[in-house]
Every structure is written in structure tokens, then in C-alpha cells.
mmCIF file of C-alpha atoms in Angstrom:
data_model
loop_
_atom_site.group_PDB
_atom_site.id
_atom_site.type_symbol
_atom_site.label_atom_id
_atom_site.label_comp_id
_atom_site.label_asym_id
_atom_site.label_seq_id
_atom_site.Cartn_x
_atom_site.Cartn_y
_atom_site.Cartn_z
ATOM 1 C CA UNK A 1 11.999 -17.775 16.314
ATOM 2 C CA UNK A 2 9.094 -20.142 16.842
ATOM 3 C CA UNK A 3 6.881 -20.678 13.756
ATOM 4 C CA UNK A 4 4.124 -18.694 15.490
ATOM 5 C CA UNK A 5 5.405 -15.486 13.886
ATOM 6 C CA UNK A 6 5.135 -17.167 10.467
ATOM 7 C CA UNK A 7 1.586 -18.264 11.257
ATOM 8 C CA UNK A 8 0.653 -14.661 12.037
ATOM 9 C CA UNK A 9 2.364 -13.445 8.850
ATOM 10 C CA UNK A 10 0.536 -16.021 6.761
ATOM 11 C CA UNK A 11 -2.831 -15.056 8.220
ATOM 12 C CA UNK A 12 -2.262 -11.340 7.561
ATOM 13 C CA UNK A 13 -1.094 -11.987 3.994
ATOM 14 C CA UNK A 14 -4.227 -14.047 3.369
ATOM 15 C CA UNK A 15 -6.423 -11.556 5.221
ATOM 16 C CA UNK A 16 -5.295 -8.767 2.884
ATOM 17 C CA UNK A 17 -5.792 -11.035 -0.135
ATOM 18 C CA UNK A 18 -2.141 -10.753 -1.154
ATOM 19 C CA UNK A 19 -1.892 -14.504 -1.801
ATOM 20 C CA UNK A 20 -4.160 -14.044 -4.832
ATOM 21 C CA UNK A 21 -1.600 -11.759 -6.466
ATOM 22 C CA UNK A 22 1.322 -14.176 -6.478
ATOM 23 C CA UNK A 23 2.204 -17.794 -7.120
ATOM 24 C CA UNK A 24 2.288 -19.878 -3.946
ATOM 25 C CA UNK A 25 4.339 -23.043 -3.568
ATOM 26 C CA UNK A 26 4.430 -25.787 -0.953
ATOM 27 C CA UNK A 27 7.789 -26.124 0.741
ATOM 28 C CA UNK A 28 9.979 -29.016 -0.389
ATOM 29 C CA UNK A 29 12.467 -30.216 2.210
ATOM 30 C CA UNK A 30 16.072 -29.900 1.085
ATOM 31 C CA UNK A 31 17.783 -33.261 0.752
ATOM 32 C CA UNK A 32 21.060 -34.092 2.453
ATOM 33 C CA UNK A 33 23.122 -33.726 -0.719
ATOM 34 C CA UNK A 34 21.831 -30.182 -1.177
ATOM 35 C CA UNK A 35 22.709 -29.289 2.402
ATOM 36 C CA UNK A 36 26.203 -30.727 1.895
ATOM 37 C CA UNK A 37 26.883 -28.033 -0.689
ATOM 38 C CA UNK A 38 27.846 -25.934 2.328
ATOM 39 C CA UNK A 39 27.517 -27.862 5.576
ATOM 40 C CA UNK A 40 29.815 -30.568 6.931
ATOM 41 C CA UNK A 41 28.820 -34.239 6.799
ATOM 42 C CA UNK A 42 29.315 -34.869 10.514
ATOM 43 C CA UNK A 43 27.305 -31.790 11.473
ATOM 44 C CA UNK A 44 24.390 -32.817 9.239
ATOM 45 C CA UNK A 45 24.493 -36.370 10.599
ATOM 46 C CA UNK A 46 24.294 -34.922 14.115
ATOM 47 C CA UNK A 47 21.272 -32.739 13.283
ATOM 48 C CA UNK A 48 19.556 -35.685 11.633
ATOM 49 C CA UNK A 49 19.958 -38.005 14.602
ATOM 50 C CA UNK A 50 19.807 -35.842 17.735
ATOM 51 C CA UNK A 51 16.569 -35.357 19.699
ATOM 52 C CA UNK A 52 15.768 -33.898 23.141
ATOM 53 C CA UNK A 53 15.559 -37.494 24.391
ATOM 54 C CA UNK A 54 18.989 -38.728 23.287
ATOM 55 C CA UNK A 55 21.230 -35.684 23.800
ATOM 56 C CA UNK A 56 23.339 -37.600 26.346
ATOM 57 C CA UNK A 57 24.482 -39.866 23.527
ATOM 58 C CA UNK A 58 25.874 -36.776 21.773
ATOM 59 C CA UNK A 59 27.396 -35.073 24.829
ATOM 60 C CA UNK A 60 30.764 -34.581 23.119
ATOM 61 C CA UNK A 61 29.135 -33.089 20.035
ATOM 62 C CA UNK A 62 27.054 -30.422 21.758
ATOM 63 C CA UNK A 63 29.942 -28.037 22.370
ATOM 64 C CA UNK A 64 31.635 -29.046 19.115
ATOM 65 C CA UNK A 65 28.614 -27.882 17.139
ATOM 66 C CA UNK A 66 27.827 -24.933 19.461
ATOM 67 C CA UNK A 67 24.559 -26.369 20.753
ATOM 68 C CA UNK A 68 23.258 -24.631 23.870
ATOM 69 C CA UNK A 69 21.022 -21.828 25.091
ATOM 70 C CA UNK A 70 20.835 -19.938 21.773
ATOM 71 C CA UNK A 71 20.607 -23.128 19.708
ATOM 72 C CA UNK A 72 18.753 -25.781 21.705
ATOM 73 C CA UNK A 73 17.805 -29.228 20.497
ATOM 74 C CA UNK A 74 14.061 -29.648 19.948
ATOM 75 C CA UNK A 75 11.723 -32.237 18.462
ATOM 76 C CA UNK A 76 11.657 -32.049 14.675
ATOM 77 C CA UNK A 77 14.874 -30.050 14.324
ATOM 78 C CA UNK A 78 15.932 -31.874 11.127
ATOM 79 C CA UNK A 79 12.529 -31.398 9.484
ATOM 80 C CA UNK A 80 12.504 -27.730 10.480
ATOM 81 C CA UNK A 81 15.960 -27.099 9.023
ATOM 82 C CA UNK A 82 15.417 -29.021 5.803
ATOM 83 C CA UNK A 83 12.061 -27.325 5.194
ATOM 84 C CA UNK A 84 13.207 -23.710 5.527
ATOM 85 C CA UNK A 85 16.375 -24.473 3.566
ATOM 86 C CA UNK A 86 14.387 -26.235 0.846
ATOM 87 C CA UNK A 87 12.120 -23.212 0.532
ATOM 88 C CA UNK A 88 15.087 -20.877 -0.041
ATOM 89 C CA UNK A 89 16.657 -23.283 -2.535
ATOM 90 C CA UNK A 90 13.431 -23.555 -4.515
ATOM 91 C CA UNK A 91 12.949 -19.784 -4.376
ATOM 92 C CA UNK A 92 16.405 -19.356 -5.922
ATOM 93 C CA UNK A 93 15.505 -21.862 -8.631
ATOM 94 C CA UNK A 94 12.346 -19.888 -9.471
ATOM 95 C CA UNK A 95 14.550 -16.859 -10.136
ATOM 96 C CA UNK A 96 17.042 -18.852 -12.206
ATOM 97 C CA UNK A 97 14.259 -20.365 -14.315
ATOM 98 C CA UNK A 98 12.627 -16.934 -14.804
ATOM 99 C CA UNK A 99 9.451 -18.194 -13.159
ATOM 100 C CA UNK A 100 9.616 -15.249 -10.754
ATOM 101 C CA UNK A 101 11.117 -11.780 -10.691
ATOM 102 C CA UNK A 102 10.903 -11.735 -6.895
ATOM 103 C CA UNK A 103 10.782 -14.822 -4.685
ATOM 104 C CA UNK A 104 9.970 -14.670 -0.959
ATOM 105 C CA UNK A 105 10.704 -17.111 1.861
ATOM 106 C CA UNK A 106 9.924 -15.522 5.222
ATOM 107 C CA UNK A 107 10.928 -18.719 7.040
ATOM 108 C CA UNK A 108 14.496 -18.341 5.728
ATOM 109 C CA UNK A 109 17.227 -15.789 6.319
ATOM 110 C CA UNK A 110 19.082 -17.667 9.076
ATOM 111 C CA UNK A 111 22.340 -15.855 8.552
ATOM 112 C CA UNK A 112 24.457 -16.930 11.556
ATOM 113 C CA UNK A 113 24.845 -20.668 10.866
ATOM 114 C CA UNK A 114 28.374 -21.773 9.966
ATOM 115 C CA UNK A 115 29.644 -24.727 7.959
ATOM 116 C CA UNK A 116 29.732 -27.070 10.980
ATOM 117 C CA UNK A 117 28.269 -24.966 13.748
ATOM 118 C CA UNK A 118 24.921 -23.630 14.881
ATOM 119 C CA UNK A 119 24.829 -20.002 16.004
ATOM 120 C CA UNK A 120 22.325 -17.370 17.075
ATOM 121 C CA UNK A 121 19.145 -19.471 16.639
ATOM 122 C CA UNK A 122 20.424 -20.620 13.209
ATOM 123 C CA UNK A 123 21.255 -24.252 12.382
ATOM 124 C CA UNK A 124 21.337 -24.429 8.575
ATOM 125 C CA UNK A 125 22.409 -21.398 6.550
ATOM 126 C CA UNK A 126 19.722 -21.334 3.888
ATOM 127 C CA UNK A 127 21.093 -18.036 2.566
ATOM 128 C CA UNK A 128 24.470 -19.510 1.654
ATOM 129 C CA UNK A 129 22.768 -22.499 0.041
ATOM 130 C CA UNK A 130 20.461 -20.234 -1.992
ATOM 131 C CA UNK A 131 23.358 -18.032 -3.118
ATOM 132 C CA UNK A 132 25.319 -21.120 -4.187
ATOM 133 C CA UNK A 133 22.281 -22.073 -6.245
ATOM 134 C CA UNK A 134 22.132 -18.616 -7.828
ATOM 135 C CA UNK A 135 25.852 -18.766 -8.667
ATOM 136 C CA UNK A 136 25.175 -21.700 -10.968
ATOM 137 C CA UNK A 137 23.565 -19.179 -13.312
ATOM 138 C CA UNK A 138 24.464 -15.683 -12.124
ATOM 139 C CA UNK A 139 28.056 -14.406 -12.343
ATOM 140 C CA UNK A 140 27.673 -11.970 -9.419
ATOM 141 C CA UNK A 141 25.291 -11.974 -6.457
ATOM 142 C CA UNK A 142 24.837 -9.102 -4.004
ATOM 143 C CA UNK A 143 23.750 -10.026 -0.485
ATOM 144 C CA UNK A 144 22.181 -7.247 1.634
ATOM 145 C CA UNK A 145 21.375 -7.757 5.313
ATOM 146 C CA UNK A 146 19.181 -5.351 7.329
ATOM 147 C CA UNK A 147 18.829 -7.517 10.431
ATOM 148 C CA UNK A 148 19.969 -5.761 13.637
ATOM 149 C CA UNK A 149 22.688 -8.440 13.938
ATOM 150 C CA UNK A 150 25.687 -8.809 11.648
ATOM 151 C CA UNK A 151 25.241 -11.379 8.871
ATOM 152 C CA UNK A 152 28.430 -13.146 9.918
ATOM 153 C CA UNK A 153 27.691 -16.644 8.623
ATOM 154 C CA UNK A 154 27.053 -15.476 5.071
ATOM 155 C CA UNK A 155 30.061 -13.157 5.057
ATOM 156 C CA UNK A 156 32.310 -15.926 6.350
ATOM 157 C CA UNK A 157 31.126 -18.379 3.684
ATOM 158 C CA UNK A 158 32.016 -15.995 0.839
ATOM 159 C CA UNK A 159 34.911 -14.222 2.566
ATOM 160 C CA UNK A 160 37.488 -15.014 -0.137
ATOM 161 C CA UNK A 161 35.513 -14.750 -3.365
ATOM 162 C CA UNK A 162 34.446 -11.788 -5.481
ATOM 163 C CA UNK A 163 31.532 -13.729 -6.928
ATOM 164 C CA UNK A 164 29.454 -12.580 -3.949
ATOM 165 C CA UNK A 165 29.463 -9.152 -2.348
ATOM 166 C CA UNK A 166 28.025 -8.997 1.176
ATOM 167 C CA UNK A 167 26.658 -5.773 2.662
ATOM 168 C CA UNK A 168 25.431 -5.744 6.257
ATOM 169 C CA UNK A 169 23.983 -2.807 8.234
ATOM 170 C CA UNK A 170 23.786 -3.747 11.909
ATOM 171 C CA UNK A 171 24.348 -2.822 15.531
ATOM 172 C CA UNK A 172 28.008 -3.305 16.375
ATOM 173 C CA UNK A 173 29.553 -3.646 19.807
ATOM 174 C CA UNK A 174 32.432 -6.100 19.892
ATOM 175 C CA UNK A 175 32.015 -7.029 23.546
ATOM 176 C CA UNK A 176 28.343 -6.512 24.327
ATOM 177 C CA UNK A 177 26.232 -7.314 21.270
ATOM 178 C CA UNK A 178 25.985 -10.585 19.362
ATOM 179 C CA UNK A 179 27.890 -11.703 17.331
ATOM 180 C CA UNK A 180 30.556 -9.041 18.020
ATOM 181 C CA UNK A 181 31.729 -8.949 14.399
ATOM 182 C CA UNK A 182 31.167 -6.676 11.415
ATOM 183 C CA UNK A 183 33.204 -3.557 12.038
ATOM 184 C CA UNK A 184 33.886 -1.272 9.070
ATOM 185 C CA UNK A 185 37.382 -2.713 8.576
ATOM 186 C CA UNK A 186 36.028 -6.257 8.170
ATOM 187 C CA UNK A 187 36.357 -6.313 4.361
ATOM 188 C CA UNK A 188 37.011 -9.891 3.190
ATOM 189 C CA UNK A 189 40.266 -11.526 2.138
ATOM 190 C CA UNK A 190 42.098 -12.951 -0.846
ATOM 191 C CA UNK A 191 40.144 -12.465 -4.038
ATOM 192 C CA UNK A 192 37.265 -11.317 -1.839
ATOM 193 C CA UNK A 193 39.083 -8.375 -0.284
ATOM 194 C CA UNK A 194 36.798 -5.308 -0.346
ATOM 195 C CA UNK A 195 33.848 -7.514 -1.338
ATOM 196 C CA UNK A 196 32.597 -7.732 2.270
ATOM 197 C CA UNK A 197 31.093 -4.399 3.305
ATOM 198 C CA UNK A 198 29.952 -3.638 6.837
ATOM 199 C CA UNK A 199 28.115 -0.637 8.260
ATOM 200 C CA UNK A 200 28.401 -0.764 12.063
ATOM 201 C CA UNK A 201 25.680 1.269 13.751
ATOM 202 C CA UNK A 202 25.015 2.397 17.310
ATOM 203 C CA UNK A 203 21.853 2.257 19.410
ATOM 204 C CA UNK A 204 18.712 4.131 18.488
ATOM 205 C CA UNK A 205 19.085 4.908 14.788
ATOM 206 C CA UNK A 206 15.866 6.469 13.483
ATOM 207 C CA UNK A 207 13.888 6.138 10.256
ATOM 208 C CA UNK A 208 15.281 9.088 8.318
ATOM 209 C CA UNK A 209 18.910 8.398 9.219
ATOM 210 C CA UNK A 210 18.710 4.706 8.402
ATOM 211 C CA UNK A 211 16.877 5.014 5.089
ATOM 212 C CA UNK A 212 19.093 7.879 3.921
ATOM 213 C CA UNK A 213 22.269 5.960 4.728
ATOM 214 C CA UNK A 214 20.910 2.761 3.171
ATOM 215 C CA UNK A 215 20.156 4.486 -0.123
ATOM 216 C CA UNK A 216 23.450 6.396 -0.150
ATOM 217 C CA UNK A 217 25.335 3.112 0.156
ATOM 218 C CA UNK A 218 23.257 0.597 -1.802
ATOM 219 C CA UNK A 219 23.020 2.638 -5.007
ATOM 220 C CA UNK A 220 26.799 3.057 -5.536
ATOM 221 C CA UNK A 221 27.366 -0.559 -4.481
ATOM 222 C CA UNK A 222 25.007 -1.792 -7.192
ATOM 223 C CA UNK A 223 26.432 0.620 -9.765
ATOM 224 C CA UNK A 224 29.996 -0.481 -9.010
ATOM 225 C CA UNK A 225 29.525 -4.214 -8.507
ATOM 226 C CA UNK A 226 26.766 -4.691 -11.104
ATOM 227 C CA UNK A 227 25.181 -7.791 -9.559
ATOM 228 C CA UNK A 228 22.930 -9.924 -11.715
ATOM 229 C CA UNK A 229 20.850 -11.043 -8.708
ATOM 230 C CA UNK A 230 20.230 -9.735 -5.184
ATOM 231 C CA UNK A 231 19.466 -11.581 -1.957
ATOM 232 C CA UNK A 232 17.877 -9.368 0.719
ATOM 233 C CA UNK A 233 17.678 -10.539 4.329
ATOM 234 C CA UNK A 234 14.879 -8.629 6.074
ATOM 235 C CA UNK A 235 15.419 -9.396 9.733
ATOM 236 C CA UNK A 236 12.661 -7.712 11.734
ATOM 237 C CA UNK A 237 14.694 -7.268 14.913
ATOM 238 C CA UNK A 238 15.898 -3.933 13.514
ATOM 239 C CA UNK A 239 12.413 -2.565 14.257
ATOM 240 C CA UNK A 240 11.754 -0.475 17.325
ATOM 241 C CA UNK A 241 10.130 -2.350 20.225
ATOM 242 C CA UNK A 242 11.864 -5.629 19.331
ATOM 243 C CA UNK A 243 12.743 -7.754 22.362
ATOM 244 C CA UNK A 244 16.378 -8.141 21.289
ATOM 245 C CA UNK A 245 16.826 -5.080 19.071
ATOM 246 C CA UNK A 246 18.034 -1.589 19.887
ATOM 247 C CA UNK A 247 17.052 0.509 16.852
ATOM 248 C CA UNK A 248 14.126 2.925 16.511
ATOM 249 C CA UNK A 249 12.880 1.893 13.075
ATOM 250 C CA UNK A 250 9.227 1.846 12.112
ATOM 251 C CA UNK A 251 7.734 -0.587 9.625
ATOM 252 C CA UNK A 252 7.556 1.903 6.752
ATOM 253 C CA UNK A 253 11.249 2.752 7.043
ATOM 254 C CA UNK A 254 12.271 -0.912 6.972
ATOM 255 C CA UNK A 255 9.964 -1.413 4.005
ATOM 256 C CA UNK A 256 11.472 1.599 2.228
ATOM 257 C CA UNK A 257 14.745 -0.339 2.013
ATOM 258 C CA UNK A 258 12.982 -3.263 0.354
ATOM 259 C CA UNK A 259 11.242 -0.930 -2.069
ATOM 260 C CA UNK A 260 14.529 0.767 -2.942
ATOM 261 C CA UNK A 261 16.251 -2.525 -3.758
ATOM 262 C CA UNK A 262 13.232 -3.711 -5.716
ATOM 263 C CA UNK A 263 13.479 -0.550 -7.833
ATOM 264 C CA UNK A 264 16.699 -1.734 -9.486
ATOM 265 C CA UNK A 265 14.712 -4.417 -11.302
ATOM 266 C CA UNK A 266 17.158 -7.238 -10.595
ATOM 267 C CA UNK A 267 16.099 -10.810 -9.767
ATOM 268 C CA UNK A 268 15.415 -10.569 -6.047
ATOM 269 C CA UNK A 269 15.293 -13.220 -3.328
ATOM 270 C CA UNK A 270 13.639 -11.832 -0.181
ATOM 271 C CA UNK A 271 14.183 -13.685 3.089
ATOM 272 C CA UNK A 272 13.186 -13.322 6.727
ATOM 273 C CA UNK A 273 15.589 -13.497 9.646
ATOM 274 C CA UNK A 274 15.506 -12.281 13.223
ATOM 275 C CA UNK A 275 12.543 -10.675 14.931
ATOM 276 C CA UNK A 276 11.350 -11.421 18.442
ATOM 277 C CA UNK A 277 8.104 -9.515 18.861
ATOM 278 C CA UNK A 278 5.865 -11.752 16.710
ATOM 279 C CA UNK A 279 3.004 -9.297 16.110
ATOM 280 C CA UNK A 280 5.437 -6.728 14.694
ATOM 281 C CA UNK A 281 7.397 -9.298 12.687
ATOM 282 C CA UNK A 282 4.198 -10.365 10.956
ATOM 283 C CA UNK A 283 3.131 -6.764 10.357
ATOM 284 C CA UNK A 284 6.477 -6.001 8.755
ATOM 285 C CA UNK A 285 6.682 -9.044 6.503
ATOM 286 C CA UNK A 286 3.076 -8.576 5.392
ATOM 287 C CA UNK A 287 3.830 -4.965 4.477
ATOM 288 C CA UNK A 288 6.995 -5.983 2.628
ATOM 289 C CA UNK A 289 5.081 -8.701 0.784
ATOM 290 C CA UNK A 290 2.741 -5.953 -0.409
ATOM 291 C CA UNK A 291 5.746 -3.842 -1.482
ATOM 292 C CA UNK A 292 7.127 -6.738 -3.512
ATOM 293 C CA UNK A 293 3.730 -7.075 -5.190
ATOM 294 C CA UNK A 294 3.288 -3.339 -5.755
ATOM 295 C CA UNK A 295 0.061 -3.522 -3.737
ATOM 296 C CA UNK A 296 -1.473 -0.847 -1.513
ATOM 297 C CA UNK A 297 -2.968 -2.212 1.719
ATOM 298 C CA UNK A 298 -4.973 -0.522 4.459
ATOM 299 C CA UNK A 299 -3.525 0.410 7.831
ATOM 300 C CA UNK A 300 -6.526 -1.196 9.555
ATOM 301 C CA UNK A 301 -5.928 -4.926 9.850
ATOM 302 C CA UNK A 302 -8.535 -7.119 8.095
ATOM 303 C CA UNK A 303 -11.523 -7.580 10.399
ATOM 304 C CA UNK A 304 -11.849 -11.345 9.972
ATOM 305 C CA UNK A 305 -8.175 -12.241 10.299
ATOM 306 C CA UNK A 306 -7.586 -15.198 12.643
ATOM 307 C CA UNK A 307 -5.637 -14.256 15.785
ATOM 308 C CA UNK A 308 -6.513 -10.596 15.279
ATOM 309 C CA UNK A 309 -6.656 -10.218 19.068
ATOM 310 C CA UNK A 310 -2.859 -10.446 19.198
ATOM 311 C CA UNK A 311 -2.601 -7.098 17.413
ATOM 312 C CA UNK A 312 -4.527 -5.062 19.953
ATOM 313 C CA UNK A 313 -5.214 -2.530 21.197
ATOM 314 C CA UNK A 314 -4.688 -0.583 17.953
ATOM 315 C CA UNK A 315 -5.250 -3.353 15.341
ATOM 316 C CA UNK A 316 -3.133 -1.371 12.889
ATOM 317 C CA UNK A 317 -0.469 -2.400 10.385
ATOM 318 C CA UNK A 318 1.708 0.582 11.294
ATOM 319 C CA UNK A 319 1.719 1.220 15.057
ATOM 320 C CA UNK A 320 4.453 3.601 16.296
ATOM 321 C CA UNK A 321 7.423 1.399 17.164
ATOM 322 C CA UNK A 322 10.198 3.891 17.793
ATOM 323 C CA UNK A 323 10.970 3.551 21.463
ATOM 324 C CA UNK A 324 11.697 7.186 22.235
ATOM 325 C CA UNK A 325 13.275 7.574 25.623
ATOM 326 C CA UNK A 326 14.509 3.962 25.783
ATOM 327 C CA UNK A 327 17.073 4.115 22.988
ATOM 328 C CA UNK A 328 18.630 7.483 22.369
ATOM 329 C CA UNK A 329 19.930 7.865 18.824
ATOM 330 C CA UNK A 330 23.694 7.688 19.322
ATOM 331 C CA UNK A 331 24.373 7.811 15.567
ATOM 332 C CA UNK A 332 25.401 11.410 14.888
ATOM 333 C CA UNK A 333 25.324 12.812 11.367
ATOM 334 C CA UNK A 334 29.109 13.005 11.486
ATOM 335 C CA UNK A 335 29.401 9.334 12.434
ATOM 336 C CA UNK A 336 26.980 8.151 9.742
ATOM 337 C CA UNK A 337 28.766 10.225 7.116
ATOM 338 C CA UNK A 338 32.064 8.671 8.172
ATOM 339 C CA UNK A 339 30.582 5.219 7.622
ATOM 340 C CA UNK A 340 29.346 6.197 4.174
ATOM 341 C CA UNK A 341 32.779 7.553 3.280
ATOM 342 C CA UNK A 342 34.486 4.347 4.417
ATOM 343 C CA UNK A 343 32.218 2.248 2.181
ATOM 344 C CA UNK A 344 32.951 4.531 -0.765
ATOM 345 C CA UNK A 345 36.668 4.123 -0.092
ATOM 346 C CA UNK A 346 36.324 0.337 -0.234
ATOM 347 C CA UNK A 347 34.437 0.579 -3.508
ATOM 348 C CA UNK A 348 37.260 2.610 -5.037
ATOM 349 C CA UNK A 349 39.542 -0.404 -4.621
ATOM 350 C CA UNK A 350 37.375 -2.410 -7.008
ATOM 351 C CA UNK A 351 38.266 -2.498 -10.680
ATOM 352 C CA UNK A 352 34.651 -2.855 -11.696
ATOM 353 C CA UNK A 353 32.415 -5.881 -11.911
ATOM 354 C CA UNK A 354 34.530 -9.071 -11.878
ATOM 355 C CA UNK A 355 34.193 -11.533 -14.752
ATOM 356 C CA UNK A 356 33.371 -15.164 -14.036
ATOM 357 C CA UNK A 357 36.339 -16.592 -15.923
ATOM 358 C CA UNK A 358 38.972 -14.865 -13.756
ATOM 359 C CA UNK A 359 37.635 -15.829 -10.338
ATOM 360 C CA UNK A 360 39.476 -17.358 -7.452
ATOM 361 C CA UNK A 361 36.823 -19.670 -6.021
ATOM 362 C CA UNK A 362 37.108 -20.899 -2.431
ATOM 363 C CA UNK A 363 36.885 -24.680 -1.893
ATOM 364 C CA UNK A 364 33.238 -24.586 -0.845
ATOM 365 C CA UNK A 365 32.335 -23.225 -4.266
ATOM 366 C CA UNK A 366 34.253 -25.805 -6.331
ATOM 367 C CA UNK A 367 31.042 -27.548 -7.340
ATOM 368 C CA UNK A 368 29.676 -24.251 -8.639
ATOM 369 C CA UNK A 369 32.850 -23.554 -10.603
ATOM 370 C CA UNK A 370 32.687 -27.014 -12.185
ATOM 371 C CA UNK A 371 29.141 -26.436 -13.338
ATOM 372 C CA UNK A 372 29.984 -22.999 -14.744
ATOM 373 C CA UNK A 373 32.911 -24.454 -16.709
ATOM 374 C CA UNK A 374 30.671 -27.198 -18.022
ATOM 375 C CA UNK A 375 28.044 -24.635 -19.062
ATOM 376 C CA UNK A 376 30.685 -22.634 -20.937
ATOM 377 C CA UNK A 377 31.940 -25.790 -22.706
ATOM 378 C CA UNK A 378 28.379 -26.725 -23.673
#
């Protein structure tokens, strides 16, 4: 999760000349009021004040806010959090203002963070904040997560509203794989019942199986829910050869999911996420940047790219990543079809796309509801 993987991504994007085909913006740090749209005051105050040198002063808060091995305290933690969150917020605003059809923030996508708790390398949930921003304008937002881990923080934030539908495809093992949530019967509650969709997968899923299932699910979800904007979390730990992942996906298969979502022509916010083999993370996000731009790029990495030595010995954009022999594909056709059928069954419970006026809005979204009412009155 260190910024090194973003440095490599940036250099590849520039090396291929992709930066010339899009608008580029400097990151603006999110202010505290913006972060309070979702996160608790005491948790934000803790993040703002804690450093590696004064952690003893906050000994009682470390366990309270789930600080530990997965979420350590490091120098500059507040700046880091406010910068990646500010980038996602501004990306959402570009979509709202019609300045962009697709907005990308590869530093975002930290989907595990909770209201007052860090989790799974995530401190601030920029995704929730960006979706809240989109809800000021858009009546319905679809969130899709293709990280190898369940997008639990985002699902939890919108668990009881139908204004946001969450769809997560991930490895699921309640006892042995983080975060141990996201089984097929995890479907939301209250007004949000059946608006949380989960596709639990087993080790070793391959390109064809994953892409086929993704398309078979995403298309009917969009047709039924009719979102007016989509947020796509593109965690790279679902690639083969990832240090923490257990799938057999290659870069083109992961990118095929991005291309499929892009094809619906909806305002699209594209975010990063997990990914723990930096050279492959940067390959993937460069390729998916090209997909968003509709650009064709060569498999040979640009010759004068800084840090090119980290991509040896092949120096290719698409090295074979499927770890055959290490992760057997345990996802049978019968199992995958059963997951597709379960999602279709959940969709049948929906009466169609919900209207804004009839929503039950959870407390965290009260500020959004107030603004929508004011817009309608105006």
C-alpha cells in the first residue's frame, strides 16, 4: 500500500503518453468538515494528532480505533488520508459538473474503513465520501468492487438505503480470509434489503470464468437498478501472482470488467484499492487508464520509462500472471451458476429503480437528503 505502486503507475502512464489524452488535476486535501460527512469526530481528531512518536499518549484509543498490524501509525498519516480522500471527492465533483465522463483516482478505493475504525490498510473511506458527494446530484449510485477482498466498509455505510446498490465479487472464507464477510445471503437491511449484492468466490478463479460471471451479473443489475452513476473499485489484488491474493486473473481479464462497465456510458468514477505486487498493480492501472481513454498501447513497456528495471525480465505490460499449480480453480461451473442464480433471485425482489422522493435515508445521509429537498424546492 506504499505510494511506490502509485509512482510506478504514474511513470507508466506518462511513458505511454496517456497523460496527454486526459485532463490532469493536482490533489486537493479534503478538509475536516468533508471527512465528517461519514467519519466520527473523535476518530478524525485521533488521526489528526497521532504520530509514531506520541502513540503512548493514545494507548486507550489504539484498540478503540482498530490500530495495529494492518493499520499502523506512520508519519504523515493525516496528510495521506486527506489527500487520497480529497482526490476522490474532487473526482466525484468533476462528474457532477459534467467536466468529465470518467474520473480516475488510483490512490483511492480504500473500501474497508468504517465510520470510526481503521481496517485492512484503510483509514478514511474515500469511496463512501465520494458516493455521498454523487448522491447530492444523482438519485441512484451503483458501486462495483472487483478487489479480491469484500468491500465491507462501503456496504456497511449504505446497508439500509436503496439510494446506493453495492455489488462485490471477492474471495470468501468466513474464518480464513479477510474480512470474513460478504456471503451471498448478505443482502442489506431495512429500505436497503436486496440492495447489497455479494458474489463469494473460491480460490483460483480464471479469466474466462470471472469475466463471464461479471458480465452475466452486472448487465441485469444495471438494467434493473438503472443507476445514474457508477463507482468502480479496481483492486489489483485479484490478479494472479499478488502477494495477498488467491485468484488466477490476468491483466486483460481484469481490464475487460472495466471496459464492460464503461460501455454502459454512465458517469464513471474509477478507483484503485488493494494490490501488493507493485509492478503488476502499476501495469494493471496503466492498462485500465488506457481502456478508460479508448487508447491502444503496446505490450512492450516504453523504453525510457523511469524505474523500468523493476519490470524485468520481460518488460511487458501483460506478463502471464495466472499461477497455475499454486491455486487450483475451485470454482466449478455449477457453483458459479448457482451464484448467478442467487443474484438474479435478489433482483426479482426489487420493484424497479427507486425514486428519490420515497427513500428511507439512514442517519449518515441526512445531510444529502436535506440538500436534495432544498434542490427540489428551488
